[in-house]
């Protein structure tokens, strides 16, 4: 990890560039081009950070939790509109509270004082400027936790480049491997085209996740009914275009919530056979990481797939 002074310098440069880009916002692939100082973008956010909750979260992957939990910051808003989103209340209906930069910074410090293993930024891009401003203040107060960028994967590469040397761990979804599927179920026309490039940039910056350094990329993959998520294509991409050392977090927790029942194929939980098939795919491509107990309801009661 860089020194505090080096990181603070990078954060201040990112604040300057991000603040200017918000005048015609192009921070996410939507590229609304609205002036966020005057009006919200597609993500429903302006300048000040809006947050649904800050909590010690014990439901993330084991290395991010350790003994103290992940210090999760659940930001409001999203760059996608997934029909089955479990967090729809704050991701799509914008529930949450607007914080000043100073207030959010104090929450970061509190998370650290409570013994968190990391700060886990959940869907941070709509509130990226607010995070950076609060993080700057926290660094000046001695904040040192690893920064986890918890994302759908649908990110603008030029925005990720601003975070080089600021983000320690990219916890990224690979949700689909077909643009048409992404448009149907998440209302974005280019999910896979965009996400392939964004995940490659994350990997360029940090490499594969290693617990001893608390740095690198972890790929999350939510198994969906009827093979919708494209598990085989995901595994092939990770193995051959990133590295087989990138850990996969294979998730079994899909539930037909929010608007999922508008589509017959999304209107049920996955079967045990579908999850076992996904596990076989991961194994066939020589990938490692974590699986969920199939009976798990909400928590991530995870165990290693194979951890070499």
PDB file of C-alpha atoms in Angstrom, residues 6-300:
ATOM      1  CA  UNK A   6       0.908   9.488  -1.675  1.00  0.00           C
ATOM      2  CA  UNK A   7      -2.651   8.221  -1.413  1.00  0.00           C
ATOM      3  CA  UNK A   8      -3.927  11.592  -0.252  1.00  0.00           C
ATOM      4  CA  UNK A   9      -2.269  13.247  -3.244  1.00  0.00           C
ATOM      5  CA  UNK A  10      -3.986  10.809  -5.621  1.00  0.00           C
ATOM      6  CA  UNK A  11      -7.330  11.377  -3.923  1.00  0.00           C
ATOM      7  CA  UNK A  12      -7.007  15.145  -4.250  1.00  0.00           C
ATOM      8  CA  UNK A  13      -6.212  14.850  -7.956  1.00  0.00           C
ATOM      9  CA  UNK A  14      -9.187  12.525  -8.448  1.00  0.00           C
ATOM     10  CA  UNK A  15     -11.448  14.999  -6.625  1.00  0.00           C
ATOM     11  CA  UNK A  16     -10.378  17.796  -8.935  1.00  0.00           C
ATOM     12  CA  UNK A  17     -10.967  15.789 -12.125  1.00  0.00           C
ATOM     13  CA  UNK A  18     -14.212  14.188 -10.914  1.00  0.00           C
ATOM     14  CA  UNK A  19     -15.603  17.538  -9.814  1.00  0.00           C
ATOM     15  CA  UNK A  20     -15.006  18.984 -13.253  1.00  0.00           C
ATOM     16  CA  UNK A  21     -16.503  15.976 -15.050  1.00  0.00           C
ATOM     17  CA  UNK A  22     -19.683  16.329 -12.989  1.00  0.00           C
ATOM     18  CA  UNK A  23     -20.460  19.539 -14.883  1.00  0.00           C
ATOM     19  CA  UNK A  24     -21.355  17.335 -17.847  1.00  0.00           C
ATOM     20  CA  UNK A  25     -21.426  13.978 -16.127  1.00  0.00           C
ATOM     21  CA  UNK A  26     -19.754  11.083 -17.904  1.00  0.00           C
ATOM     22  CA  UNK A  27     -18.591   9.127 -14.847  1.00  0.00           C
ATOM     23  CA  UNK A  28     -20.584   6.004 -15.697  1.00  0.00           C
ATOM     24  CA  UNK A  29     -21.403   4.293 -19.014  1.00  0.00           C
ATOM     25  CA  UNK A  30     -24.785   6.068 -19.135  1.00  0.00           C
ATOM     26  CA  UNK A  31     -22.978   9.368 -19.781  1.00  0.00           C
ATOM     27  CA  UNK A  32     -26.026  11.489 -18.970  1.00  0.00           C
ATOM     28  CA  UNK A  33     -24.080  14.709 -19.604  1.00  0.00           C
ATOM     29  CA  UNK A  34     -26.203  16.537 -17.028  1.00  0.00           C
ATOM     30  CA  UNK A  35     -24.700  19.178 -14.748  1.00  0.00           C
ATOM     31  CA  UNK A  36     -24.788  17.343 -11.434  1.00  0.00           C
ATOM     32  CA  UNK A  37     -24.275  20.610  -9.545  1.00  0.00           C
ATOM     33  CA  UNK A  38     -27.755  21.580 -10.706  1.00  0.00           C
ATOM     34  CA  UNK A  39     -29.726  18.401 -11.426  1.00  0.00           C
ATOM     35  CA  UNK A  40     -29.504  14.650 -10.749  1.00  0.00           C
ATOM     36  CA  UNK A  41     -28.410  12.205 -13.407  1.00  0.00           C
ATOM     37  CA  UNK A  42     -29.881   8.799 -14.279  1.00  0.00           C
ATOM     38  CA  UNK A  43     -28.510   7.600 -10.936  1.00  0.00           C
ATOM     39  CA  UNK A  44     -30.715  10.150  -9.086  1.00  0.00           C
ATOM     40  CA  UNK A  45     -27.687  11.687  -7.335  1.00  0.00           C
ATOM     41  CA  UNK A  46     -26.252  15.179  -7.292  1.00  0.00           C
ATOM     42  CA  UNK A  47     -23.043  16.187  -5.486  1.00  0.00           C
ATOM     43  CA  UNK A  48     -23.594  15.408  -1.830  1.00  0.00           C
ATOM     44  CA  UNK A  49     -23.339  11.703  -0.964  1.00  0.00           C
ATOM     45  CA  UNK A  50     -26.599   9.868  -0.257  1.00  0.00           C
ATOM     46  CA  UNK A  51     -26.229   6.785   1.931  1.00  0.00           C
ATOM     47  CA  UNK A  52     -28.751   4.169   2.997  1.00  0.00           C
ATOM     48  CA  UNK A  53     -26.673   2.681   5.826  1.00  0.00           C
ATOM     49  CA  UNK A  54     -23.175   2.242   7.232  1.00  0.00           C
ATOM     50  CA  UNK A  55     -22.794  -1.036   9.117  1.00  0.00           C
ATOM     51  CA  UNK A  56     -20.362  -3.751  10.094  1.00  0.00           C
ATOM     52  CA  UNK A  57     -21.379  -6.397   7.596  1.00  0.00           C
ATOM     53  CA  UNK A  58     -20.587 -10.069   8.175  1.00  0.00           C
ATOM     54  CA  UNK A  59     -22.146 -11.342   4.963  1.00  0.00           C
ATOM     55  CA  UNK A  60     -19.283 -10.608   2.560  1.00  0.00           C
ATOM     56  CA  UNK A  61     -16.508 -12.944   1.439  1.00  0.00           C
ATOM     57  CA  UNK A  62     -14.428 -14.271   4.377  1.00  0.00           C
ATOM     58  CA  UNK A  63     -11.181 -12.322   3.738  1.00  0.00           C
ATOM     59  CA  UNK A  64     -13.145  -9.063   3.700  1.00  0.00           C
ATOM     60  CA  UNK A  65     -14.868  -9.843   6.990  1.00  0.00           C
ATOM     61  CA  UNK A  66     -12.190 -11.416   9.221  1.00  0.00           C
ATOM     62  CA  UNK A  67     -13.057 -10.905  12.910  1.00  0.00           C
ATOM     63  CA  UNK A  68     -14.504  -7.406  12.787  1.00  0.00           C
ATOM     64  CA  UNK A  69     -16.714  -7.450   9.700  1.00  0.00           C
ATOM     65  CA  UNK A  70     -16.587  -5.393   6.523  1.00  0.00           C
ATOM     66  CA  UNK A  71     -17.359  -1.727   7.073  1.00  0.00           C
ATOM     67  CA  UNK A  72     -20.137  -1.529   4.488  1.00  0.00           C
ATOM     68  CA  UNK A  73     -21.308   1.821   3.154  1.00  0.00           C
ATOM     69  CA  UNK A  74     -24.534   1.276   1.216  1.00  0.00           C
ATOM     70  CA  UNK A  75     -24.783   4.187  -1.213  1.00  0.00           C
ATOM     71  CA  UNK A  76     -28.068   5.180  -2.823  1.00  0.00           C
ATOM     72  CA  UNK A  77     -28.564   5.061  -6.583  1.00  0.00           C
ATOM     73  CA  UNK A  78     -27.216   2.811  -9.308  1.00  0.00           C
ATOM     74  CA  UNK A  79     -26.102   2.892 -12.930  1.00  0.00           C
ATOM     75  CA  UNK A  80     -28.280  -0.159 -13.716  1.00  0.00           C
ATOM     76  CA  UNK A  81     -31.946  -1.114 -13.270  1.00  0.00           C
ATOM     77  CA  UNK A  82     -31.919  -4.827 -12.474  1.00  0.00           C
ATOM     78  CA  UNK A  83     -35.442  -6.238 -12.343  1.00  0.00           C
ATOM     79  CA  UNK A  84     -34.510  -8.609  -9.494  1.00  0.00           C
ATOM     80  CA  UNK A  85     -32.426  -6.235  -7.359  1.00  0.00           C
ATOM     81  CA  UNK A  86     -32.483  -7.192  -3.682  1.00  0.00           C
ATOM     82  CA  UNK A  87     -31.429  -3.649  -2.774  1.00  0.00           C
ATOM     83  CA  UNK A  88     -34.059  -1.906  -4.906  1.00  0.00           C
ATOM     84  CA  UNK A  89     -35.247   0.338  -2.050  1.00  0.00           C
ATOM     85  CA  UNK A  90     -32.037   2.355  -2.119  1.00  0.00           C
ATOM     86  CA  UNK A  91     -30.549   1.397  -5.494  1.00  0.00           C
ATOM     87  CA  UNK A  92     -33.624   2.227  -7.586  1.00  0.00           C
ATOM     88  CA  UNK A  93     -36.038   4.029  -5.277  1.00  0.00           C
ATOM     89  CA  UNK A  94     -33.277   6.217  -3.829  1.00  0.00           C
ATOM     90  CA  UNK A  95     -33.954   5.592  -0.152  1.00  0.00           C
ATOM     91  CA  UNK A  96     -31.240   7.074   2.013  1.00  0.00           C
ATOM     92  CA  UNK A  97     -29.983  10.208   3.699  1.00  0.00           C
ATOM     93  CA  UNK A  98     -27.876  12.991   2.250  1.00  0.00           C
ATOM     94  CA  UNK A  99     -24.672  13.448   4.234  1.00  0.00           C
ATOM     95  CA  UNK A 100     -22.207  16.283   4.262  1.00  0.00           C
ATOM     96  CA  UNK A 101     -18.669  15.261   3.339  1.00  0.00           C
ATOM     97  CA  UNK A 102     -17.668  15.823   6.969  1.00  0.00           C
ATOM     98  CA  UNK A 103     -20.471  13.623   8.303  1.00  0.00           C
ATOM     99  CA  UNK A 104     -19.610  10.762   5.970  1.00  0.00           C
ATOM    100  CA  UNK A 105     -15.948  11.070   6.871  1.00  0.00           C
ATOM    101  CA  UNK A 106     -16.852  10.625  10.550  1.00  0.00           C
ATOM    102  CA  UNK A 107     -18.738   7.439   9.645  1.00  0.00           C
ATOM    103  CA  UNK A 108     -15.573   6.112   7.967  1.00  0.00           C
ATOM    104  CA  UNK A 109     -13.553   6.815  11.109  1.00  0.00           C
ATOM    105  CA  UNK A 110     -16.225   5.189  13.261  1.00  0.00           C
ATOM    106  CA  UNK A 111     -16.137   2.056  11.082  1.00  0.00           C
ATOM    107  CA  UNK A 112     -12.379   1.866  11.586  1.00  0.00           C
ATOM    108  CA  UNK A 113     -12.654   2.375  15.345  1.00  0.00           C
ATOM    109  CA  UNK A 114     -15.202  -0.445  15.531  1.00  0.00           C
ATOM    110  CA  UNK A 115     -12.640  -2.893  14.166  1.00  0.00           C
ATOM    111  CA  UNK A 116     -13.701  -3.350  10.538  1.00  0.00           C
ATOM    112  CA  UNK A 117     -11.361  -5.274   8.223  1.00  0.00           C
ATOM    113  CA  UNK A 118     -11.996  -2.911   5.309  1.00  0.00           C
ATOM    114  CA  UNK A 119     -14.288  -0.176   4.086  1.00  0.00           C
ATOM    115  CA  UNK A 120     -16.749  -1.764   1.662  1.00  0.00           C
ATOM    116  CA  UNK A 121     -18.202   0.792  -0.764  1.00  0.00           C
ATOM    117  CA  UNK A 122     -21.411  -0.705  -2.151  1.00  0.00           C
ATOM    118  CA  UNK A 123     -22.280   0.709  -5.604  1.00  0.00           C
ATOM    119  CA  UNK A 124     -20.186   3.844  -5.079  1.00  0.00           C
ATOM    120  CA  UNK A 125     -19.998   5.318  -8.595  1.00  0.00           C
ATOM    121  CA  UNK A 126     -23.170   7.487  -8.403  1.00  0.00           C
ATOM    122  CA  UNK A 127     -21.689   9.026  -5.246  1.00  0.00           C
ATOM    123  CA  UNK A 128     -18.041   8.872  -6.243  1.00  0.00           C
ATOM    124  CA  UNK A 129     -17.327  12.559  -5.729  1.00  0.00           C
ATOM    125  CA  UNK A 130     -18.903  12.451  -2.269  1.00  0.00           C
ATOM    126  CA  UNK A 131     -16.879   9.381  -1.334  1.00  0.00           C
ATOM    127  CA  UNK A 132     -13.624  10.984  -2.467  1.00  0.00           C
ATOM    128  CA  UNK A 133     -14.286  14.188  -0.530  1.00  0.00           C
ATOM    129  CA  UNK A 134     -15.149  12.251   2.635  1.00  0.00           C
ATOM    130  CA  UNK A 135     -12.196   9.905   2.145  1.00  0.00           C
ATOM    131  CA  UNK A 136      -9.824  12.853   1.818  1.00  0.00           C
ATOM    132  CA  UNK A 137     -10.966  14.148   5.207  1.00  0.00           C
ATOM    133  CA  UNK A 138     -10.722  10.668   6.747  1.00  0.00           C
ATOM    134  CA  UNK A 139      -7.166  10.188   5.458  1.00  0.00           C
ATOM    135  CA  UNK A 140      -6.194  13.472   7.076  1.00  0.00           C
ATOM    136  CA  UNK A 141      -7.478  11.990  10.367  1.00  0.00           C
ATOM    137  CA  UNK A 142      -5.382   8.823  10.001  1.00  0.00           C
ATOM    138  CA  UNK A 143      -7.827   6.498   8.208  1.00  0.00           C
ATOM    139  CA  UNK A 144      -6.010   3.425   6.895  1.00  0.00           C
ATOM    140  CA  UNK A 145      -8.474   0.617   6.076  1.00  0.00           C
ATOM    141  CA  UNK A 146      -8.272  -1.068   2.645  1.00  0.00           C
ATOM    142  CA  UNK A 147     -10.826   0.351   0.211  1.00  0.00           C
ATOM    143  CA  UNK A 148     -13.182  -2.169  -1.419  1.00  0.00           C
ATOM    144  CA  UNK A 149     -14.984  -0.995  -4.569  1.00  0.00           C
ATOM    145  CA  UNK A 150     -18.105  -3.183  -4.592  1.00  0.00           C
ATOM    146  CA  UNK A 151     -19.573  -2.847  -8.078  1.00  0.00           C
ATOM    147  CA  UNK A 152     -21.877  -4.344 -10.691  1.00  0.00           C
ATOM    148  CA  UNK A 153     -18.937  -4.250 -13.093  1.00  0.00           C
ATOM    149  CA  UNK A 154     -20.755  -1.769 -15.334  1.00  0.00           C
ATOM    150  CA  UNK A 155     -18.171   0.984 -15.078  1.00  0.00           C
ATOM    151  CA  UNK A 156     -16.509   3.587 -17.259  1.00  0.00           C
ATOM    152  CA  UNK A 157     -12.827   2.763 -17.757  1.00  0.00           C
ATOM    153  CA  UNK A 158     -11.741   6.414 -17.615  1.00  0.00           C
ATOM    154  CA  UNK A 159     -13.407   6.711 -14.188  1.00  0.00           C
ATOM    155  CA  UNK A 160     -11.690   3.576 -12.909  1.00  0.00           C
ATOM    156  CA  UNK A 161      -8.370   5.027 -14.037  1.00  0.00           C
ATOM    157  CA  UNK A 162      -8.904   7.902 -11.612  1.00  0.00           C
ATOM    158  CA  UNK A 163      -9.045   5.331  -8.805  1.00  0.00           C
ATOM    159  CA  UNK A 164      -5.697   3.701  -9.588  1.00  0.00           C
ATOM    160  CA  UNK A 165      -3.788   3.734  -6.315  1.00  0.00           C
ATOM    161  CA  UNK A 166      -6.913   4.617  -4.307  1.00  0.00           C
ATOM    162  CA  UNK A 167      -8.931   1.394  -4.525  1.00  0.00           C
ATOM    163  CA  UNK A 168      -7.261  -1.654  -3.009  1.00  0.00           C
ATOM    164  CA  UNK A 169      -9.832  -4.354  -3.789  1.00  0.00           C
ATOM    165  CA  UNK A 170     -12.262  -4.510  -6.685  1.00  0.00           C
ATOM    166  CA  UNK A 171     -15.203  -6.710  -5.713  1.00  0.00           C
ATOM    167  CA  UNK A 172     -16.904  -6.858  -9.086  1.00  0.00           C
ATOM    168  CA  UNK A 173     -19.873  -8.697 -10.496  1.00  0.00           C
ATOM    169  CA  UNK A 174     -19.850 -10.403 -13.829  1.00  0.00           C
ATOM    170  CA  UNK A 175     -23.597 -10.597 -14.093  1.00  0.00           C
ATOM    171  CA  UNK A 176     -24.184 -11.555 -17.737  1.00  0.00           C
ATOM    172  CA  UNK A 177     -22.078 -12.436 -20.758  1.00  0.00           C
ATOM    173  CA  UNK A 178     -24.535 -11.281 -23.408  1.00  0.00           C
ATOM    174  CA  UNK A 179     -25.498  -7.660 -24.079  1.00  0.00           C
ATOM    175  CA  UNK A 180     -29.046  -8.594 -25.080  1.00  0.00           C
ATOM    176  CA  UNK A 181     -29.566 -10.374 -21.758  1.00  0.00           C
ATOM    177  CA  UNK A 182     -28.302  -7.338 -19.873  1.00  0.00           C
ATOM    178  CA  UNK A 183     -30.712  -5.102 -21.751  1.00  0.00           C
ATOM    179  CA  UNK A 184     -33.655  -7.389 -21.005  1.00  0.00           C
ATOM    180  CA  UNK A 185     -33.073  -7.851 -17.281  1.00  0.00           C
ATOM    181  CA  UNK A 186     -31.037  -4.796 -16.236  1.00  0.00           C
ATOM    182  CA  UNK A 187     -32.092  -2.241 -18.871  1.00  0.00           C
ATOM    183  CA  UNK A 188     -28.568  -1.472 -20.074  1.00  0.00           C
ATOM    184  CA  UNK A 189     -27.780  -2.121 -23.750  1.00  0.00           C
ATOM    185  CA  UNK A 190     -24.074  -2.934 -23.464  1.00  0.00           C
ATOM    186  CA  UNK A 191     -23.417  -4.655 -20.136  1.00  0.00           C
ATOM    187  CA  UNK A 192     -20.986  -7.312 -21.330  1.00  0.00           C
ATOM    188  CA  UNK A 193     -19.211  -5.084 -23.829  1.00  0.00           C
ATOM    189  CA  UNK A 194     -18.577  -2.515 -21.110  1.00  0.00           C
ATOM    190  CA  UNK A 195     -17.877  -4.912 -18.246  1.00  0.00           C
ATOM    191  CA  UNK A 196     -15.222  -6.910 -20.087  1.00  0.00           C
ATOM    192  CA  UNK A 197     -13.181  -3.727 -20.486  1.00  0.00           C
ATOM    193  CA  UNK A 198     -13.844  -2.406 -16.990  1.00  0.00           C
ATOM    194  CA  UNK A 199     -12.832  -5.666 -15.299  1.00  0.00           C
ATOM    195  CA  UNK A 200      -9.651  -5.786 -17.370  1.00  0.00           C
ATOM    196  CA  UNK A 201      -8.816  -2.293 -16.086  1.00  0.00           C
ATOM    197  CA  UNK A 202      -9.463  -3.368 -12.503  1.00  0.00           C
ATOM    198  CA  UNK A 203      -7.129  -6.317 -13.026  1.00  0.00           C
ATOM    199  CA  UNK A 204      -4.475  -4.104 -14.617  1.00  0.00           C
ATOM    200  CA  UNK A 205      -4.466  -1.933 -11.515  1.00  0.00           C
ATOM    201  CA  UNK A 206      -4.507  -4.528  -8.767  1.00  0.00           C
ATOM    202  CA  UNK A 207      -4.042  -8.057 -10.169  1.00  0.00           C
ATOM    203  CA  UNK A 208      -5.638 -11.091  -8.553  1.00  0.00           C
ATOM    204  CA  UNK A 209      -6.843 -10.773  -4.972  1.00  0.00           C
ATOM    205  CA  UNK A 210      -4.430 -11.926  -2.295  1.00  0.00           C
ATOM    206  CA  UNK A 211      -5.471 -11.873   1.340  1.00  0.00           C
ATOM    207  CA  UNK A 212      -1.933 -11.284   2.600  1.00  0.00           C
ATOM    208  CA  UNK A 213      -1.809  -7.924   0.810  1.00  0.00           C
ATOM    209  CA  UNK A 214      -5.564  -7.176   0.889  1.00  0.00           C
ATOM    210  CA  UNK A 215      -5.345  -6.116  -2.725  1.00  0.00           C
ATOM    211  CA  UNK A 216      -6.695  -7.347  -6.043  1.00  0.00           C
ATOM    212  CA  UNK A 217      -9.790  -8.363  -7.986  1.00  0.00           C
ATOM    213  CA  UNK A 218     -12.519 -10.719  -6.769  1.00  0.00           C
ATOM    214  CA  UNK A 219     -15.203 -11.664  -9.293  1.00  0.00           C
ATOM    215  CA  UNK A 220     -18.716 -12.285  -8.007  1.00  0.00           C
ATOM    216  CA  UNK A 221     -21.087 -14.321 -10.138  1.00  0.00           C
ATOM    217  CA  UNK A 222     -24.732 -14.738  -9.178  1.00  0.00           C
ATOM    218  CA  UNK A 223     -26.159 -17.953 -10.608  1.00  0.00           C
ATOM    219  CA  UNK A 224     -29.505 -17.174 -12.265  1.00  0.00           C
ATOM    220  CA  UNK A 225     -32.245 -19.552 -13.431  1.00  0.00           C
ATOM    221  CA  UNK A 226     -32.125 -21.090 -16.902  1.00  0.00           C
ATOM    222  CA  UNK A 227     -28.451 -20.296 -17.452  1.00  0.00           C
ATOM    223  CA  UNK A 228     -29.226 -16.584 -17.883  1.00  0.00           C
ATOM    224  CA  UNK A 229     -25.977 -15.462 -16.234  1.00  0.00           C
ATOM    225  CA  UNK A 230     -23.700 -17.176 -18.787  1.00  0.00           C
ATOM    226  CA  UNK A 231     -21.508 -18.951 -16.244  1.00  0.00           C
ATOM    227  CA  UNK A 232     -19.386 -20.844 -18.765  1.00  0.00           C
ATOM    228  CA  UNK A 233     -18.566 -17.697 -20.747  1.00  0.00           C
ATOM    229  CA  UNK A 234     -17.751 -15.867 -17.505  1.00  0.00           C
ATOM    230  CA  UNK A 235     -15.349 -18.603 -16.403  1.00  0.00           C
ATOM    231  CA  UNK A 236     -13.669 -18.692 -19.799  1.00  0.00           C
ATOM    232  CA  UNK A 237     -13.177 -14.908 -19.739  1.00  0.00           C
ATOM    233  CA  UNK A 238     -11.644 -14.919 -16.267  1.00  0.00           C
ATOM    234  CA  UNK A 239      -9.393 -17.899 -16.936  1.00  0.00           C
ATOM    235  CA  UNK A 240      -8.064 -16.796 -20.311  1.00  0.00           C
ATOM    236  CA  UNK A 241      -8.358 -12.990 -20.382  1.00  0.00           C
ATOM    237  CA  UNK A 242      -7.541 -12.241 -16.735  1.00  0.00           C
ATOM    238  CA  UNK A 243      -5.940 -15.084 -14.767  1.00  0.00           C
ATOM    239  CA  UNK A 244      -6.985 -18.379 -13.239  1.00  0.00           C
ATOM    240  CA  UNK A 245      -5.702 -16.951  -9.949  1.00  0.00           C
ATOM    241  CA  UNK A 246      -8.576 -14.420  -9.802  1.00  0.00           C
ATOM    242  CA  UNK A 247     -10.934 -15.833  -7.142  1.00  0.00           C
ATOM    243  CA  UNK A 248     -14.589 -16.419  -8.029  1.00  0.00           C
ATOM    244  CA  UNK A 249     -17.329 -15.888  -5.476  1.00  0.00           C
ATOM    245  CA  UNK A 250     -20.117 -18.117  -6.772  1.00  0.00           C
ATOM    246  CA  UNK A 251     -23.407 -16.973  -5.311  1.00  0.00           C
ATOM    247  CA  UNK A 252     -26.539 -19.056  -4.842  1.00  0.00           C
ATOM    248  CA  UNK A 253     -28.744 -16.438  -3.184  1.00  0.00           C
ATOM    249  CA  UNK A 254     -30.936 -15.427  -6.130  1.00  0.00           C
ATOM    250  CA  UNK A 255     -34.534 -14.745  -5.099  1.00  0.00           C
ATOM    251  CA  UNK A 256     -37.342 -13.478  -7.378  1.00  0.00           C
ATOM    252  CA  UNK A 257     -37.804 -10.094  -5.703  1.00  0.00           C
ATOM    253  CA  UNK A 258     -38.832  -6.634  -6.945  1.00  0.00           C
ATOM    254  CA  UNK A 259     -39.959  -6.964 -10.607  1.00  0.00           C
ATOM    255  CA  UNK A 260     -38.500 -10.420 -11.292  1.00  0.00           C
ATOM    256  CA  UNK A 261     -41.905 -12.075 -11.675  1.00  0.00           C
ATOM    257  CA  UNK A 262     -42.555  -9.951 -14.760  1.00  0.00           C
ATOM    258  CA  UNK A 263     -40.455 -12.594 -16.524  1.00  0.00           C
ATOM    259  CA  UNK A 264     -41.399 -16.241 -16.157  1.00  0.00           C
ATOM    260  CA  UNK A 265     -37.802 -17.436 -16.301  1.00  0.00           C
ATOM    261  CA  UNK A 266     -36.848 -15.222 -13.330  1.00  0.00           C
ATOM    262  CA  UNK A 267     -39.866 -16.103 -11.217  1.00  0.00           C
ATOM    263  CA  UNK A 268     -38.260 -18.950  -9.254  1.00  0.00           C
ATOM    264  CA  UNK A 269     -35.178 -19.647  -7.148  1.00  0.00           C
ATOM    265  CA  UNK A 270     -32.363 -21.547  -8.788  1.00  0.00           C
ATOM    266  CA  UNK A 271     -32.312 -25.324  -8.414  1.00  0.00           C
ATOM    267  CA  UNK A 272     -29.582 -27.264  -6.691  1.00  0.00           C
ATOM    268  CA  UNK A 273     -28.735 -28.804 -10.076  1.00  0.00           C
ATOM    269  CA  UNK A 274     -28.164 -25.345 -11.582  1.00  0.00           C
ATOM    270  CA  UNK A 275     -25.795 -24.387  -8.789  1.00  0.00           C
ATOM    271  CA  UNK A 276     -23.898 -27.693  -8.946  1.00  0.00           C
ATOM    272  CA  UNK A 277     -23.506 -27.211 -12.692  1.00  0.00           C
ATOM    273  CA  UNK A 278     -22.024 -23.759 -12.082  1.00  0.00           C
ATOM    274  CA  UNK A 279     -19.607 -25.246  -9.556  1.00  0.00           C
ATOM    275  CA  UNK A 280     -18.555 -27.850 -12.126  1.00  0.00           C
ATOM    276  CA  UNK A 281     -17.904 -25.093 -14.660  1.00  0.00           C
ATOM    277  CA  UNK A 282     -15.687 -23.186 -12.213  1.00  0.00           C
ATOM    278  CA  UNK A 283     -13.765 -26.357 -11.471  1.00  0.00           C
ATOM    279  CA  UNK A 284     -13.403 -27.267 -15.133  1.00  0.00           C
ATOM    280  CA  UNK A 285     -11.697 -23.936 -15.867  1.00  0.00           C
ATOM    281  CA  UNK A 286      -9.323 -24.355 -12.932  1.00  0.00           C
ATOM    282  CA  UNK A 287     -10.692 -21.399 -10.992  1.00  0.00           C
ATOM    283  CA  UNK A 288     -10.688 -20.973  -7.206  1.00  0.00           C
ATOM    284  CA  UNK A 289     -12.629 -18.928  -4.685  1.00  0.00           C
ATOM    285  CA  UNK A 290     -15.732 -19.408  -2.555  1.00  0.00           C
ATOM    286  CA  UNK A 291     -19.085 -21.076  -2.849  1.00  0.00           C
ATOM    287  CA  UNK A 292     -22.244 -20.453  -0.843  1.00  0.00           C
ATOM    288  CA  UNK A 293     -24.014 -23.205   1.014  1.00  0.00           C
ATOM    289  CA  UNK A 294     -26.959 -23.837  -1.274  1.00  0.00           C
ATOM    290  CA  UNK A 295     -29.500 -23.598   1.517  1.00  0.00           C
ATOM    291  CA  UNK A 296     -28.248 -20.153   2.511  1.00  0.00           C
ATOM    292  CA  UNK A 297     -31.012 -17.560   2.673  1.00  0.00           C
ATOM    293  CA  UNK A 298     -29.268 -14.209   2.902  1.00  0.00           C
ATOM    294  CA  UNK A 299     -25.946 -14.421   4.696  1.00  0.00           C
ATOM    295  CA  UNK A 300     -22.811 -15.408   2.855  1.00  0.00           C
TER     296      UNK A 300
END
